[in-house]
PDB file of C-alpha atoms in Angstrom:
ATOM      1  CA  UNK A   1      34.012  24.229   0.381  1.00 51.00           C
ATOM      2  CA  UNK A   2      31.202  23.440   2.592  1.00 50.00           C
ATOM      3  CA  UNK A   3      31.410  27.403   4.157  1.00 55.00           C
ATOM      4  CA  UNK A   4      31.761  28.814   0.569  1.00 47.00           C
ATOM      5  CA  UNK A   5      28.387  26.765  -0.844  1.00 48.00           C
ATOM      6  CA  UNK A   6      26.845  28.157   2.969  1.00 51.00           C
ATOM      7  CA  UNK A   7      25.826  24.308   3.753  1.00 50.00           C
ATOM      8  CA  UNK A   8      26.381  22.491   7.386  1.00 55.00           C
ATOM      9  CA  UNK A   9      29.687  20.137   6.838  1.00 56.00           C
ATOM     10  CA  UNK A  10      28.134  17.419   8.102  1.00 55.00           C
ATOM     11  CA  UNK A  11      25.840  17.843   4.878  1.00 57.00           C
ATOM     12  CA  UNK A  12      28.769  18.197   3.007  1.00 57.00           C
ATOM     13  CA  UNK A  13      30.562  15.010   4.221  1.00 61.00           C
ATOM     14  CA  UNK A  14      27.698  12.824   3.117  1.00 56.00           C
ATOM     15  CA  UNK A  15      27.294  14.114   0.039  1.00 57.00           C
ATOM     16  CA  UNK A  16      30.251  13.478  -0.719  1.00 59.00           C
ATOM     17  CA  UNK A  17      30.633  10.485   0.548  1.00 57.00           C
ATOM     18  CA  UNK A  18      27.369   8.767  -1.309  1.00 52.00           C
ATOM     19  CA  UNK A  19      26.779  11.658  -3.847  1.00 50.00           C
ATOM     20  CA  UNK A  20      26.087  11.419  -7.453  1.00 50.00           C
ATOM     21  CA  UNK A  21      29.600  12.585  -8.430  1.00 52.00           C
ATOM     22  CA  UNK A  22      28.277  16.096  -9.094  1.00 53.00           C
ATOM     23  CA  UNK A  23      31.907  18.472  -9.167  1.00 52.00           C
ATOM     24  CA  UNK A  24      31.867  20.501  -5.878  1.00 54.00           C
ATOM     25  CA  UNK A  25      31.109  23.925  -7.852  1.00 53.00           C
ATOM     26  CA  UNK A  26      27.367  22.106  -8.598  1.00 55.00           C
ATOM     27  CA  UNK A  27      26.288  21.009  -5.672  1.00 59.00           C
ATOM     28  CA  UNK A  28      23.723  23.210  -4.008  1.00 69.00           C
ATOM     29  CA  UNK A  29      21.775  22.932  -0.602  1.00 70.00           C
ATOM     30  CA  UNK A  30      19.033  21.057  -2.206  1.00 76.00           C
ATOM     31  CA  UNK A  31      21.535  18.559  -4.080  1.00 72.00           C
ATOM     32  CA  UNK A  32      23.106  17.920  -0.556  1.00 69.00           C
ATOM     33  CA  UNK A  33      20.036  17.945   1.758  1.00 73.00           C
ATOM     34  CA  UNK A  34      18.455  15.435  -0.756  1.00 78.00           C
ATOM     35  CA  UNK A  35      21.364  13.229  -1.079  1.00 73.00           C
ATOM     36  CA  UNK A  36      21.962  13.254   2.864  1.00 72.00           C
ATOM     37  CA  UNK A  37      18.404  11.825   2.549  1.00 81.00           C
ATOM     38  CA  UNK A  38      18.779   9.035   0.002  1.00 78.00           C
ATOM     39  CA  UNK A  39      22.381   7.665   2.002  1.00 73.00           C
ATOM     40  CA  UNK A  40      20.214   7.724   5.461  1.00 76.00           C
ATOM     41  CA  UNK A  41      17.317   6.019   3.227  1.00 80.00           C
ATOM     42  CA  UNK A  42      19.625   3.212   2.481  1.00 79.00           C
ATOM     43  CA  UNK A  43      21.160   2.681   5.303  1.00 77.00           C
ATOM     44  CA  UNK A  44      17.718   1.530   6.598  1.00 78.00           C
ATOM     45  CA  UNK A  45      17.151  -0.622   3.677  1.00 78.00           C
ATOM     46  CA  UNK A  46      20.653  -2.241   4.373  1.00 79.00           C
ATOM     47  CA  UNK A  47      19.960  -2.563   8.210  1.00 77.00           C
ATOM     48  CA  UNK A  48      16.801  -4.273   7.103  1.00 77.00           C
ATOM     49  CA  UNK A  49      18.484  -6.606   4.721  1.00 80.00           C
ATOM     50  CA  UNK A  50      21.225  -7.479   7.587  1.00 82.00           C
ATOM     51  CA  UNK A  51      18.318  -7.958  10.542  1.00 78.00           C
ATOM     52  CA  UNK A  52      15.592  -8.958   9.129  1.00 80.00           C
ATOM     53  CA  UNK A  53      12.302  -7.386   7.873  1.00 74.00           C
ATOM     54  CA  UNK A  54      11.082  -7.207  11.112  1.00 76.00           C
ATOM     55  CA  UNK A  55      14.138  -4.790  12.838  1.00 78.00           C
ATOM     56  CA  UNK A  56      12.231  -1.210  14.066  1.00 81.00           C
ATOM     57  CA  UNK A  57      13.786   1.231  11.445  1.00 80.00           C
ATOM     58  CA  UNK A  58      12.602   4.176  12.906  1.00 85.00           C
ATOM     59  CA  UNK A  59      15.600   6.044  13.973  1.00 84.00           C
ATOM     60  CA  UNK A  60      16.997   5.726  10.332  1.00 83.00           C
ATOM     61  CA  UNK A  61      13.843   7.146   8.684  1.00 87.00           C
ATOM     62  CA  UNK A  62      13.530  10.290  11.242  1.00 88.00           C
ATOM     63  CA  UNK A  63      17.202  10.400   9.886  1.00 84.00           C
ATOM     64  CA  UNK A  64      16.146  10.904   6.565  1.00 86.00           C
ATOM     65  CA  UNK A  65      13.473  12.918   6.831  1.00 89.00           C
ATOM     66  CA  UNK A  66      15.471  15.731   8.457  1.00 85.00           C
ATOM     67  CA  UNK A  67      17.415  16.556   5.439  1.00 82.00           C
ATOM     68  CA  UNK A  68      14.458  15.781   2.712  1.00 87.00           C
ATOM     69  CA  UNK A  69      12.347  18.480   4.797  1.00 90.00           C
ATOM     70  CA  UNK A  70      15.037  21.239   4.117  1.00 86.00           C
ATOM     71  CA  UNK A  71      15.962  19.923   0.344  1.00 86.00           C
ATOM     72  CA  UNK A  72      11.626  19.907   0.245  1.00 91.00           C
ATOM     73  CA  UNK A  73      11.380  23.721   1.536  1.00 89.00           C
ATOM     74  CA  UNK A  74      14.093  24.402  -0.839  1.00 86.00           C
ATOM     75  CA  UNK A  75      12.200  22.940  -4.260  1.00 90.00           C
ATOM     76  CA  UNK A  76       8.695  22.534  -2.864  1.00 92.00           C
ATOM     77  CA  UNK A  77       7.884  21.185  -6.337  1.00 92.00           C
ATOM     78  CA  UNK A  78       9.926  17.808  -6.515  1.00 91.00           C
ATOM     79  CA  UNK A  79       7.257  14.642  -7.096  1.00 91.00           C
ATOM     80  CA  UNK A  80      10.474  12.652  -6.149  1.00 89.00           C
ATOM     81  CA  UNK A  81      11.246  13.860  -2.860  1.00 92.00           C
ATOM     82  CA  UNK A  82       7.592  13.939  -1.988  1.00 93.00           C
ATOM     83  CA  UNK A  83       7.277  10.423  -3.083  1.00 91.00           C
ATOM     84  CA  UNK A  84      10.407   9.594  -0.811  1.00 90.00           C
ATOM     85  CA  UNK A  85       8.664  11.446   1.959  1.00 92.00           C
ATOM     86  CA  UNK A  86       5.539   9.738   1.286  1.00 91.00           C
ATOM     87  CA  UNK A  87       7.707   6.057   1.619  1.00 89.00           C
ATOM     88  CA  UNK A  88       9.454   7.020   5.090  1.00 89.00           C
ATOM     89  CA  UNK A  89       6.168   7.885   6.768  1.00 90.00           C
ATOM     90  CA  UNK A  90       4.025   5.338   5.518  1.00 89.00           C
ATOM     91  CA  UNK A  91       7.250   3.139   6.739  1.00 86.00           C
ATOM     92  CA  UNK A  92       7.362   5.075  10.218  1.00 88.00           C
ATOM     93  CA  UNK A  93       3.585   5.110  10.334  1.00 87.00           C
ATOM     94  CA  UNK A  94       3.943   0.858  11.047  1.00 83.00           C
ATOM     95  CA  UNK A  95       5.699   1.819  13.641  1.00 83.00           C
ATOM     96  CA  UNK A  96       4.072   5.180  15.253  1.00 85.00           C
ATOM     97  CA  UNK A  97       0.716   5.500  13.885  1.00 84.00           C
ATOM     98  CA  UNK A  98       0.918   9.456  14.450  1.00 85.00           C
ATOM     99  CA  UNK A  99       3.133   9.262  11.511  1.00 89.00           C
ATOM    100  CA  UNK A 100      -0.047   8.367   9.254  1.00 89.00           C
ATOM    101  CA  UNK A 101      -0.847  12.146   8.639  1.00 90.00           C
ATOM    102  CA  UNK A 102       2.663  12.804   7.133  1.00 92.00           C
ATOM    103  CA  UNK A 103       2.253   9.683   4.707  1.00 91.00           C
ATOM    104  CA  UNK A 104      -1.000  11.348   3.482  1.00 92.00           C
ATOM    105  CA  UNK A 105       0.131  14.896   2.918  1.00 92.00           C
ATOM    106  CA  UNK A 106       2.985  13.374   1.371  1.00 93.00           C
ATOM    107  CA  UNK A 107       1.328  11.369  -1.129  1.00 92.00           C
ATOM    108  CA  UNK A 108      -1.035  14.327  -2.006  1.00 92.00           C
ATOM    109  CA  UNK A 109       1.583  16.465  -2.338  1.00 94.00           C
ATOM    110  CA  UNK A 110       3.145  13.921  -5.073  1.00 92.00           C
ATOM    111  CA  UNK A 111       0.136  13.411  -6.805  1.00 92.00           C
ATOM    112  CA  UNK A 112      -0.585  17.174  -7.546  1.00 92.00           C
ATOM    113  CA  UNK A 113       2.667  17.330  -9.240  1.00 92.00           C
ATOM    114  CA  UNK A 114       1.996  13.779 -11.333  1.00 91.00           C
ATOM    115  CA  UNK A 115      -1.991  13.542 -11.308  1.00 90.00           C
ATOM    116  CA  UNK A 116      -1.872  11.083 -13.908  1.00 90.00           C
ATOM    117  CA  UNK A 117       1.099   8.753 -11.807  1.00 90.00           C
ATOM    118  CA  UNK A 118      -1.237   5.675 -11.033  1.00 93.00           C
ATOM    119  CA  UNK A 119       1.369   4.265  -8.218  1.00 90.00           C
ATOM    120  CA  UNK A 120       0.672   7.409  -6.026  1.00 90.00           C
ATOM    121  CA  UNK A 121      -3.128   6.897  -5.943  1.00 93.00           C
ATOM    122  CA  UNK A 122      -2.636   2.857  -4.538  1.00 93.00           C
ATOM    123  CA  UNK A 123      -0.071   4.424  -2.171  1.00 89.00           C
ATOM    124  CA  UNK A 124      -2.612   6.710  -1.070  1.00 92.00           C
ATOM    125  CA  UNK A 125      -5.104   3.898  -0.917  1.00 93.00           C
ATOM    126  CA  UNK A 126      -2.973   2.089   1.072  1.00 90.00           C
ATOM    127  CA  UNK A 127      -1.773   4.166   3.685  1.00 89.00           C
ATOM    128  CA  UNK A 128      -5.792   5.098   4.652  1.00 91.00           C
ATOM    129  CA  UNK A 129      -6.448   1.322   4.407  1.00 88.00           C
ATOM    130  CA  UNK A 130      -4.383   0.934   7.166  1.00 84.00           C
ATOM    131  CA  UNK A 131      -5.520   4.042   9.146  1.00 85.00           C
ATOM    132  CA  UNK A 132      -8.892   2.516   8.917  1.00 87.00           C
ATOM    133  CA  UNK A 133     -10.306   5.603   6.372  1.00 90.00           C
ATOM    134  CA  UNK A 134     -11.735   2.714   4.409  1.00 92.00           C
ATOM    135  CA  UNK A 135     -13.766   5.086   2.159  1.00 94.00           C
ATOM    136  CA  UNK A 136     -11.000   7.296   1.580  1.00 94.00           C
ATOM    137  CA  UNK A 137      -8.892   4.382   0.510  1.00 94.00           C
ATOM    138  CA  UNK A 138     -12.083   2.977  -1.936  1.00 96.00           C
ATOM    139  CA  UNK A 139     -11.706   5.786  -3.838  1.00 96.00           C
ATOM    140  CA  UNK A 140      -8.007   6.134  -4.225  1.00 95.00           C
ATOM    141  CA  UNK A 141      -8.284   2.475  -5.888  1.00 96.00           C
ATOM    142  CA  UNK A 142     -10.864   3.375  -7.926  1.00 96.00           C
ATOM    143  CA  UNK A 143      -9.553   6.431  -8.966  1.00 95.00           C
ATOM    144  CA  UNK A 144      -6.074   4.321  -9.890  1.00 95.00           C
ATOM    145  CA  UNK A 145      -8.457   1.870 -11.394  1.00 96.00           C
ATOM    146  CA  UNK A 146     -10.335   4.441 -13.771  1.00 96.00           C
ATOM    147  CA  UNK A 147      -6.571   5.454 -15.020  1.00 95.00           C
ATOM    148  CA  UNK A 148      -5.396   1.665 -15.083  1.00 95.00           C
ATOM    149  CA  UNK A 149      -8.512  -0.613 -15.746  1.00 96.00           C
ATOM    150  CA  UNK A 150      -6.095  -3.489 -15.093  1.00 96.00           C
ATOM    151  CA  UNK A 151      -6.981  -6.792 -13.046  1.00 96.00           C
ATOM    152  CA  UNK A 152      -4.574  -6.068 -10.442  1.00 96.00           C
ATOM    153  CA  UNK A 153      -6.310  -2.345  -9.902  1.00 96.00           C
ATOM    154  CA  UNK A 154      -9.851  -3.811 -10.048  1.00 97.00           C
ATOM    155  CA  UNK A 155      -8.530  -6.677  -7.291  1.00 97.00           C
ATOM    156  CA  UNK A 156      -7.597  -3.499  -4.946  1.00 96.00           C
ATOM    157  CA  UNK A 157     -10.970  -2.101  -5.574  1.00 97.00           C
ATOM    158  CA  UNK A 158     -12.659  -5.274  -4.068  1.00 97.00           C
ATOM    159  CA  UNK A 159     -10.364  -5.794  -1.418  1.00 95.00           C
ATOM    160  CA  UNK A 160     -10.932  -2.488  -0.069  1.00 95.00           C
ATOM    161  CA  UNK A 161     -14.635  -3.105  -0.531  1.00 96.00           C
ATOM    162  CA  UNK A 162     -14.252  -5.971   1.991  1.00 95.00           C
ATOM    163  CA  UNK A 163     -12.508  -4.512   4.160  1.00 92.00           C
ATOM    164  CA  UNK A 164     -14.667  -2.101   4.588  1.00 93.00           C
ATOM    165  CA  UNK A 165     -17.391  -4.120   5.259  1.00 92.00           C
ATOM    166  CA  UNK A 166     -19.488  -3.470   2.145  1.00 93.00           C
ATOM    167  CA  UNK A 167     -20.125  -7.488   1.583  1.00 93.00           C
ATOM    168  CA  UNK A 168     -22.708  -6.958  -0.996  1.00 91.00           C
ATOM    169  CA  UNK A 169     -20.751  -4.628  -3.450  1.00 95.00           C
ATOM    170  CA  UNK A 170     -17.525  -6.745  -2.842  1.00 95.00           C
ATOM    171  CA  UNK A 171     -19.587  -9.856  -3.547  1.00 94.00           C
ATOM    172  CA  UNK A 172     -20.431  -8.240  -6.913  1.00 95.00           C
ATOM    173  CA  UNK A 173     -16.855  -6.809  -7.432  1.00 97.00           C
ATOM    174  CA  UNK A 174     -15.046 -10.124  -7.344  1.00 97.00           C
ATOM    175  CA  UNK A 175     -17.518 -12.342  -8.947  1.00 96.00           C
ATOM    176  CA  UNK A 176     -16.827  -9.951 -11.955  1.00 97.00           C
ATOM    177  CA  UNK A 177     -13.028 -10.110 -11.012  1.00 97.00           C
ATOM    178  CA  UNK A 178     -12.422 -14.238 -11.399  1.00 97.00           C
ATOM    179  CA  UNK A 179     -14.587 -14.024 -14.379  1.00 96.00           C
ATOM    180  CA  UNK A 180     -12.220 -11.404 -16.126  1.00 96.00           C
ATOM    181  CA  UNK A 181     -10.532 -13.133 -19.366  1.00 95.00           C
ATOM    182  CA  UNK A 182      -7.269 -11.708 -17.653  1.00 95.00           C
ATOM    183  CA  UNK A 183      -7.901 -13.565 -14.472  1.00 95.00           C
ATOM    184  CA  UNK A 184      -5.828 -16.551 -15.699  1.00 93.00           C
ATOM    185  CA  UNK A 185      -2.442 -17.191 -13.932  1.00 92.00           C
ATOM    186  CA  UNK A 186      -3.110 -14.145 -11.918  1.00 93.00           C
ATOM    187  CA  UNK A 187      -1.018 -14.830  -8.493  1.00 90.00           C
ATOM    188  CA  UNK A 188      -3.860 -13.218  -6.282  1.00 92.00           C
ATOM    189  CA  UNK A 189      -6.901 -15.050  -8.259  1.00 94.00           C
ATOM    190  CA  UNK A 190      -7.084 -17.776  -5.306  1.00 93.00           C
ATOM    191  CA  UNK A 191      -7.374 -14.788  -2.849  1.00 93.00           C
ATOM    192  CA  UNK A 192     -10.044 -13.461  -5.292  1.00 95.00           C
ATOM    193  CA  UNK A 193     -12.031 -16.545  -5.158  1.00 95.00           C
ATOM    194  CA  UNK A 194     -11.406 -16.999  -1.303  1.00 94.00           C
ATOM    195  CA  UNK A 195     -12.450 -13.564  -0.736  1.00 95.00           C
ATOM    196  CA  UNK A 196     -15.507 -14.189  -2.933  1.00 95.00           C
ATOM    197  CA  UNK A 197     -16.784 -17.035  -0.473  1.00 94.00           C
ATOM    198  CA  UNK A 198     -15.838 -14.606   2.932  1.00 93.00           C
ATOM    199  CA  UNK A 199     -17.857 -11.561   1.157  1.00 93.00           C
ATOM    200  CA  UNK A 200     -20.887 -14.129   0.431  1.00 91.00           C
ATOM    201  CA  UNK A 201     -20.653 -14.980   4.184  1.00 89.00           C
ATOM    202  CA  UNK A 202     -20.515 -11.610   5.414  1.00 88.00           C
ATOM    203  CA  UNK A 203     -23.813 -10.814   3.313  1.00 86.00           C
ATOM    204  CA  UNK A 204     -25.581 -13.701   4.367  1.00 79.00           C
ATOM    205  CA  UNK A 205     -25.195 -12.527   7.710  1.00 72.00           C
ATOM    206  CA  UNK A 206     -26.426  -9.259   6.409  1.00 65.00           C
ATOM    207  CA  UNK A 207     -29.463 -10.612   4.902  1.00 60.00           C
ATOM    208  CA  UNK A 208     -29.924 -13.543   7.142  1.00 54.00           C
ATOM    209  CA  UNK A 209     -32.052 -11.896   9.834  1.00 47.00           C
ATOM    210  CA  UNK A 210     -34.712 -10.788   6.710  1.00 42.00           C
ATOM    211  CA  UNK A 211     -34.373 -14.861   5.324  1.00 46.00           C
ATOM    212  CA  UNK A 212     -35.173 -16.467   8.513  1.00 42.00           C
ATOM    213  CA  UNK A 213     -38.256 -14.149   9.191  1.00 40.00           C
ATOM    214  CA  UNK A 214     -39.702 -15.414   5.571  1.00 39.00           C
ATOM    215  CA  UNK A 215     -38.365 -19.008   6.333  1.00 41.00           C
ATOM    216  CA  UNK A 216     -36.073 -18.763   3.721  1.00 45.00           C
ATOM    217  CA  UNK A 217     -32.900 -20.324   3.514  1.00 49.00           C
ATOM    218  CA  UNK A 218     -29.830 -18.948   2.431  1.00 58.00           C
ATOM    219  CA  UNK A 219     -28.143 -20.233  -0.517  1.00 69.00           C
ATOM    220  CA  UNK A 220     -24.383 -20.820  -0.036  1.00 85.00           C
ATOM    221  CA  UNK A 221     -23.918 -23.135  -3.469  1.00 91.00           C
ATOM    222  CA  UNK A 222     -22.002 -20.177  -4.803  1.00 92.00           C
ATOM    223  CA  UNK A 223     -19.942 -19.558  -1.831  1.00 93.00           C
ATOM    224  CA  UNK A 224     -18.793 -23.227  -1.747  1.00 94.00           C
ATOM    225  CA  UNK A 225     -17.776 -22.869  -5.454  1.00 95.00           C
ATOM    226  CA  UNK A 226     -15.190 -20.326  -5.158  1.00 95.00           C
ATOM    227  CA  UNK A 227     -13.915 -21.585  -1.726  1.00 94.00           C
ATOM    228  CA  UNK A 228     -13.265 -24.838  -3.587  1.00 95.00           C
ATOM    229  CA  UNK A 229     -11.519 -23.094  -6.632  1.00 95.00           C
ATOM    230  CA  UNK A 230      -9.284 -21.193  -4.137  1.00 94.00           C
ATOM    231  CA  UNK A 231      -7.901 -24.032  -2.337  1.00 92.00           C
ATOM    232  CA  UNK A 232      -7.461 -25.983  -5.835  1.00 93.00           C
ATOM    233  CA  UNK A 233      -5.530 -23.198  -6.850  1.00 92.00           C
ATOM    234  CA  UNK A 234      -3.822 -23.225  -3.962  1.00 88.00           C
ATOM    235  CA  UNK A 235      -3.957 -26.048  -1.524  1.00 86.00           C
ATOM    236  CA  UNK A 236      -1.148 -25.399   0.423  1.00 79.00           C
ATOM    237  CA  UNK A 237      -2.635 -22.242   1.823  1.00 72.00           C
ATOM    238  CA  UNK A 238      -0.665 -20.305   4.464  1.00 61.00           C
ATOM    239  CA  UNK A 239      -2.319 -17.820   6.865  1.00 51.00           C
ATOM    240  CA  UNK A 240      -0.984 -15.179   5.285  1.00 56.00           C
ATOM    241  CA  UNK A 241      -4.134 -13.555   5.105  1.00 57.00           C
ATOM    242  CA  UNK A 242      -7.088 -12.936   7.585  1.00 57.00           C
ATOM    243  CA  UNK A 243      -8.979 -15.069   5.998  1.00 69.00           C
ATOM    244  CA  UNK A 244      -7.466 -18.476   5.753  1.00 85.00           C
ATOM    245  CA  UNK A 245      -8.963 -21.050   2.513  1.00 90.00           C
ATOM    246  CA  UNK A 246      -9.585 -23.550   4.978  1.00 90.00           C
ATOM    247  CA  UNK A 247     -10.995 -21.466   7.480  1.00 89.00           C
ATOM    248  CA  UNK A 248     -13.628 -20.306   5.395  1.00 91.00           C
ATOM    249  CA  UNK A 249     -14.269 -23.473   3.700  1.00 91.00           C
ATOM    250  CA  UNK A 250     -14.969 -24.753   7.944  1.00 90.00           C
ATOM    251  CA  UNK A 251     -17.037 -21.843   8.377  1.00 89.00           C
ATOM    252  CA  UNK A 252     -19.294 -22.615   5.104  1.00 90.00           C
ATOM    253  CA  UNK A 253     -20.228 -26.015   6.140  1.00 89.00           C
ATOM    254  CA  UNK A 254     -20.967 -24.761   9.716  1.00 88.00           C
ATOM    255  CA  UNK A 255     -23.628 -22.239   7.881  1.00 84.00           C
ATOM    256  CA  UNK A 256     -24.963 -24.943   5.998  1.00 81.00           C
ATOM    257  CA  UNK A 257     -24.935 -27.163   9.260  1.00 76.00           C
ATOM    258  CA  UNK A 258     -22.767 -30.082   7.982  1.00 60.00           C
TER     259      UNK A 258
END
């Protein structure tokens, strides 16, 4: 069967084994190539589960990605496989930062075919977060934002604000973000407010130089509100984050020089 539908066997033998159920006479090269793909795909997503997050899956993504190449040269215009492709190197990327290029052709590639698919411009936003593109990644969230005005979307634009360094505009950003009528019960709004008081900080070290030569002092009173909202609405704070609530709180009252 395998020599009549001009596929490798060992193509074959996997799709069989983990196919779809598809009678021999309809599977093609694509079918197979893909579906080699999705079993080697899960395979790492069971070897996580059995390890531990933190096991190097490497070796089962490369795996994948062999097969969804040929099944993507085959049907070039499949927003699924891309978006698969997109996954596995944004995955390997953690692992080989070379990989980062991949993850961002990927996700292009799956966005031309679904410009109006919201989850592929965060994806995209993420994966030049991490590579450090930090204006790159501002304006995939704000182009997922201008398709999705929704709290979570506007959060991603003012994280990527701060990350980037641009303390003044994220100051603005999540000041307007906590103050959103769908900021209630949100599970990030004690970031939001934490992140308010570390963006305050970063531009009053911006603008402190220009205070001190007027002998002005800075005003932090807005600072220490939010830091004290974040750590009521969540007090048992973890450093999850780079910025840790009671960290920042420590750093406020050293600024203020109590």
């Amino acid at each position: 069967k395998a020599r009549l539908l001009g596929m490798h066997l060992d193509v074959y033998k996997v799709y069989t084994q983990h196919g779809r159920g598809l009678p021999p006479a309809e599977i093609t090269q694509e079918h197979a190539y893909r579906e080699c793909a999705r079993a080697r795909y899960q395979a790492k997503v069971r070897a996580r589960e059995r390890l531990g997050p933190g096991v190097p899956v490497g070796r089962w993504l490369h795996a994948a990605l062999a097969p969804l190449s040929k099944a993507l040269r085959l049907n070039p215009a499949s927003e699924a496989m891309w978006s698969m492709a997109a996954d596995a190197y944004h995955e390997l990327s953690r692992e080989d930062f070379s990989q980062v290029g991949g993850a961002v052709v990927a996700t292009r590639r799956a966005m031309a075919l679904r410009p109006s698919d919201v989850g592929q411009y965060t994806n995209l936003g993420k994966v030049h977060n991490e590579a450090g593109a930090h204006d790159e990644a501002l304006d995939a969230y704000r182009r997922a934002a201008r398709l999705d005005p929704s709290w979570r979307h506007a959060y991603l634009v003012s994280e990527s604000l701060l990350t980037g360094g641009r303390h003044a505009e994220a100051r603005e950003s999540y000041a307007r973000l906590v103050r959103r009528p769908d900021a209630a019960g949100r599970p990030e709004l004690a970031d939001a407010y934490n992140h308010l008081a570390v963006s305050i900080l970063g531009a009053s070290d911006e603008e402190g130089g220009l205070a001190a030569a007027f002998g002005e002092s800075l005003d932090l009173d807005e600072a220490f509100a939010a830091s004290a909202e974040a750590i009521a609405l969540s007090p048992a704070c973890t450093a999850r984050h780079a910025h840790n609530y009671y960290q920042v709180a420590a750093s406020l009252y050293l600024r203020a020089g109590e």
